[in-house]
Short mmCIF file of C-alpha atoms in Angstrom, two decimals:
data_model
loop_
_atom_site.label_atom_id
_atom_site.label_comp_id
_atom_site.label_asym_id
_atom_site.label_seq_id
_atom_site.Cartn_x
_atom_site.Cartn_y
_atom_site.Cartn_z
CA PRO A 583 -13.56 -1.46 -4.37
CA ALA A 584 -10.35 -0.91 -6.31
CA TYR A 585 -11.97 0.49 -9.43
CA TYR A 586 -13.19 3.57 -7.54
CA GLY A 587 -9.55 4.56 -7.19
CA LEU A 588 -9.07 4.15 -10.94
CA TYR A 589 -12.01 6.44 -11.68
CA ALA A 590 -10.74 9.03 -9.19
CA SER A 591 -7.19 8.97 -10.57
CA LEU A 592 -8.34 9.30 -14.20
CA MET A 593 -10.88 12.11 -13.83
CA ALA A 594 -8.87 14.63 -11.81
CA PRO A 595 -6.00 15.10 -14.33
CA CYS A 596 -8.48 15.41 -17.23
CA ILE A 597 -10.38 18.21 -15.47
CA TYR A 598 -7.22 19.90 -14.17
CA ALA A 599 -5.75 19.96 -17.69
CA PHE A 600 -8.41 22.54 -18.62
CA LEU A 601 -8.75 24.43 -15.33
CA GLY A 602 -5.38 24.15 -13.58
CA THR A 603 -2.38 26.46 -13.69
CA SER A 604 0.39 24.44 -12.03
CA ILE A 605 2.52 21.74 -13.66
CA GLU A 606 3.82 20.62 -10.24
CA ALA A 607 0.49 19.81 -8.56
CA SER A 608 -0.15 16.24 -7.42
CA LEU A 609 -3.56 15.19 -8.70
CA GLY A 610 -5.98 12.45 -7.80
CA PRO A 611 -5.95 10.14 -4.80
CA TYR A 612 -2.63 9.46 -3.12
CA ALA A 613 -1.62 7.44 -0.10
CA LEU A 614 -1.76 10.05 2.68
CA ILE A 615 -5.17 11.40 1.64
CA SER A 616 -6.50 7.84 1.29
CA ILE A 617 -5.32 6.98 4.82
CA LEU A 618 -6.88 10.15 6.26
CA VAL A 619 -10.20 9.43 4.54
CA TYR A 620 -10.11 5.80 5.70
CA ASP A 621 -9.43 6.82 9.31
CA THR A 622 -12.12 9.53 9.26
CA VAL A 623 -14.85 7.42 7.68
CA GLY A 624 -13.70 4.25 9.45
CA SER A 625 -14.57 5.80 12.80
CA VAL A 626 -18.22 5.85 11.67
CA VAL A 627 -18.55 2.78 9.44
CA THR A 628 -16.12 0.19 8.07
CA PRO A 629 -16.24 -1.73 4.76
CA ASP A 630 -16.71 -4.96 6.71
CA GLU A 631 -19.87 -3.66 8.38
CA ASN A 632 -21.65 -2.28 5.33
CA ASP A 633 -19.83 -1.91 2.02
CA GLN A 634 -22.36 0.37 0.29
CA VAL A 635 -22.77 2.70 3.28
CA TYR A 636 -18.97 2.96 3.52
CA ILE A 637 -18.71 3.88 -0.18
CA ASP A 638 -21.45 6.51 0.22
CA ALA A 639 -19.67 7.97 3.29
CA VAL A 640 -16.36 8.20 1.41
CA MET A 641 -18.06 9.93 -1.53
CA ILE A 642 -19.79 12.45 0.76
CA THR A 643 -16.46 13.14 2.49
CA SER A 644 -14.79 13.68 -0.89
CA ILE A 645 -17.54 16.06 -2.08
CA LEU A 646 -17.37 18.08 1.16
CA SER A 647 -13.57 18.26 0.94
CA GLY A 648 -13.80 19.45 -2.65
CA ALA A 649 -16.37 22.08 -1.69
CA PHE A 650 -14.12 23.41 1.10
CA LEU A 651 -11.14 23.53 -1.26
CA PHE A 652 -13.22 25.34 -3.88
CA ILE A 653 -14.36 27.95 -1.33
CA LEU A 654 -10.80 28.40 -0.04
CA GLY A 655 -9.65 28.84 -3.65
CA LEU A 656 -12.23 31.56 -4.26
CA LEU A 657 -11.08 33.32 -1.08
CA ARG A 658 -7.43 33.07 -2.22
CA ALA A 659 -6.60 31.46 1.13
CA GLY A 660 -3.42 29.80 -0.14
CA PHE A 661 -1.35 32.55 1.51
CA ILE A 662 -1.99 30.86 4.90
CA VAL A 663 0.61 28.23 3.96
CA ASN A 664 3.25 30.96 4.01
CA PHE A 665 2.82 31.17 7.78
CA LEU A 666 3.85 27.51 8.23
CA SER A 667 7.57 27.20 8.93
CA ASP A 668 9.82 24.77 7.04
CA PRO A 669 10.25 22.49 10.09
CA VAL A 670 6.45 22.14 10.34
CA LEU A 671 6.14 21.23 6.65
CA GLN A 672 9.09 18.82 6.86
CA SER A 673 7.58 17.19 9.94
CA LEU A 674 4.29 16.72 8.09
CA THR A 675 6.10 15.13 5.15
CA THR A 676 8.19 12.85 7.37
CA GLY A 677 5.21 11.85 9.50
CA GLY A 678 3.22 11.11 6.35
CA ALA A 679 6.01 8.90 5.01
CA PHE A 680 6.13 6.87 8.25
CA LEU A 681 2.35 6.59 8.31
CA ILE A 682 2.18 5.39 4.70
CA ALA A 683 5.01 2.88 5.16
CA THR A 684 3.36 1.51 8.30
CA SER A 685 -0.02 1.12 6.62
CA GLN A 686 1.59 -0.90 3.82
CA MET A 687 3.67 -3.26 5.97
CA LYS A 688 1.01 -5.97 6.21
CA HIS A 689 0.67 -6.00 2.42
CA PHE A 690 4.44 -5.88 1.87
CA LEU A 691 4.98 -8.87 4.15
CA GLY A 692 1.81 -10.73 3.20
CA LEU A 693 0.47 -10.68 6.75
CA ASP A 694 -3.21 -11.11 7.57
CA ILE A 695 -3.52 -8.60 10.41
CA GLN A 696 -6.21 -6.06 11.25
CA ASN A 697 -5.94 -2.33 10.59
CA ALA A 698 -4.69 -0.56 13.69
CA SER A 699 -2.90 2.55 14.92
CA PHE A 700 0.75 3.26 14.13
CA PHE A 701 2.31 1.56 17.18
CA GLU A 702 -0.30 -1.20 17.31
CA THR A 703 0.42 -2.07 13.67
CA TRP A 704 4.15 -2.47 14.34
CA LYS A 705 3.38 -4.56 17.41
CA LEU A 706 1.19 -6.87 15.32
CA VAL A 707 3.88 -7.08 12.62
CA PHE A 708 6.49 -8.27 15.12
CA VAL A 709 4.06 -10.64 16.82
CA HIS A 710 3.19 -12.28 13.47
CA ILE A 711 6.67 -12.03 11.92
CA THR A 712 6.84 -15.83 11.57
CA ASP A 713 3.71 -15.72 9.35
CA VAL A 714 5.39 -13.63 6.64
CA ASN A 715 4.62 -14.81 3.12
CA LEU A 716 8.10 -15.08 1.62
CA ALA A 717 6.88 -14.90 -1.99
CA THR A 718 4.97 -11.68 -1.30
CA PHE A 719 7.99 -10.20 0.47
CA ILE A 720 10.31 -11.07 -2.45
CA LEU A 721 7.85 -9.60 -4.96
CA GLY A 722 7.74 -6.43 -2.84
CA LEU A 723 11.54 -6.20 -2.85
CA PHE A 724 11.52 -6.76 -6.62
CA CYS A 725 9.12 -3.84 -7.07
CA LEU A 726 11.23 -1.60 -4.82
CA GLY A 727 14.26 -2.53 -6.94
CA LEU A 728 12.37 -1.62 -10.12
CA LEU A 729 11.39 1.75 -8.66
CA ALA A 730 15.00 2.43 -7.70
CA LEU A 731 16.15 1.42 -11.20
CA PHE A 732 13.68 3.74 -12.93
CA GLU A 733 14.64 6.59 -10.58
CA THR A 734 18.33 6.03 -11.39
CA LEU A 735 17.63 5.98 -15.13
CA ASN A 736 15.63 9.22 -14.87
CA ASN A 737 18.49 10.92 -13.04
CA GLN A 738 21.50 9.58 -14.95
CA VAL A 739 20.41 8.86 -18.54
CA LYS A 740 20.27 12.02 -20.60
CA VAL A 741 17.19 11.06 -22.63
CA PHE A 742 15.16 10.27 -19.51
CA ARG A 743 16.07 13.55 -17.82
CA LYS A 744 13.76 15.31 -20.26
CA PHE A 745 11.24 12.52 -20.84
CA LYS A 746 10.84 10.91 -17.43
CA LEU A 747 9.97 7.23 -17.15
CA PRO A 748 6.74 6.75 -15.15
CA GLY A 749 8.39 4.40 -12.65
CA PRO A 750 5.35 3.53 -10.47
CA LEU A 751 3.15 2.87 -13.52
CA LEU A 752 5.79 0.67 -15.18
CA CYS A 753 6.30 -1.18 -11.89
CA ILE A 754 2.57 -1.94 -11.67
CA ILE A 755 2.49 -3.14 -15.29
CA VAL A 756 5.56 -5.40 -14.88
CA SER A 757 4.43 -6.91 -11.56
CA THR A 758 0.86 -7.44 -12.82
CA LEU A 759 2.09 -9.23 -15.95
CA LEU A 760 4.54 -11.29 -13.89
CA VAL A 761 1.83 -12.52 -11.52
CA ALA A 762 -0.82 -12.99 -14.23
CA LEU A 763 1.40 -14.93 -16.65
CA SER A 764 3.20 -17.07 -14.08
CA GLY A 765 0.23 -17.81 -11.82
CA ILE A 766 2.41 -17.38 -8.74
CA ASP A 767 -0.51 -15.82 -6.86
CA GLU A 768 -2.27 -19.18 -6.73
CA LYS A 769 0.88 -21.27 -6.39
CA LEU A 770 2.58 -19.24 -3.65
CA GLY A 771 -0.35 -17.54 -1.94
CA ILE A 772 0.28 -13.98 -3.13
CA ARG A 773 -2.87 -11.95 -2.49
CA THR A 774 -4.16 -9.93 -5.47
CA LEU A 775 -7.16 -7.71 -6.09
CA GLY A 776 -8.60 -10.28 -8.43
CA GLU A 777 -11.05 -9.24 -11.14
CA THR A 778 -12.34 -5.67 -10.99
CA CYS A 779 -15.66 -4.45 -12.36
CA PHE A 780 -15.69 -1.48 -14.71
#
């Protein structure tokens, strides 16, 4: 459920504010980690098979990952990263970007296709290209435009160079208000999360 992500993204920065030492660290769940967890746990159980068992499996995976990171931190094992060359790190970043973009294509185009591997996903996208929900696609382009606008403002407007605009957060707020106030989700078939339970 979506609200688990909200809990995870809120708690990590609060704890890190007291224990952390880096202002550059990326905290909480992000796309690549979410995909890796989904693929790992999905090989054992999927949300469609048993929702509660899937949630429990994800939580156990998260706890084990945290325990390993804690142990590695105590052992000061961060120096191992120094042995990875720049091309290896750049390849990881590039591969992650392609993987994330591919996993989001069905949502960006409003396609109802199953989760699959990288190449299988692109095959399904092209096979079902005539089923694209135009309203969802336009909304996606609108959000990309907003992100580009906020990035430009942060880089070119003097005030925002020091006090950065939180582009992704503002994009979520604007798009959520747009859909909620206009009702275009029901009128044009844009899929939303619906009501979430806190």
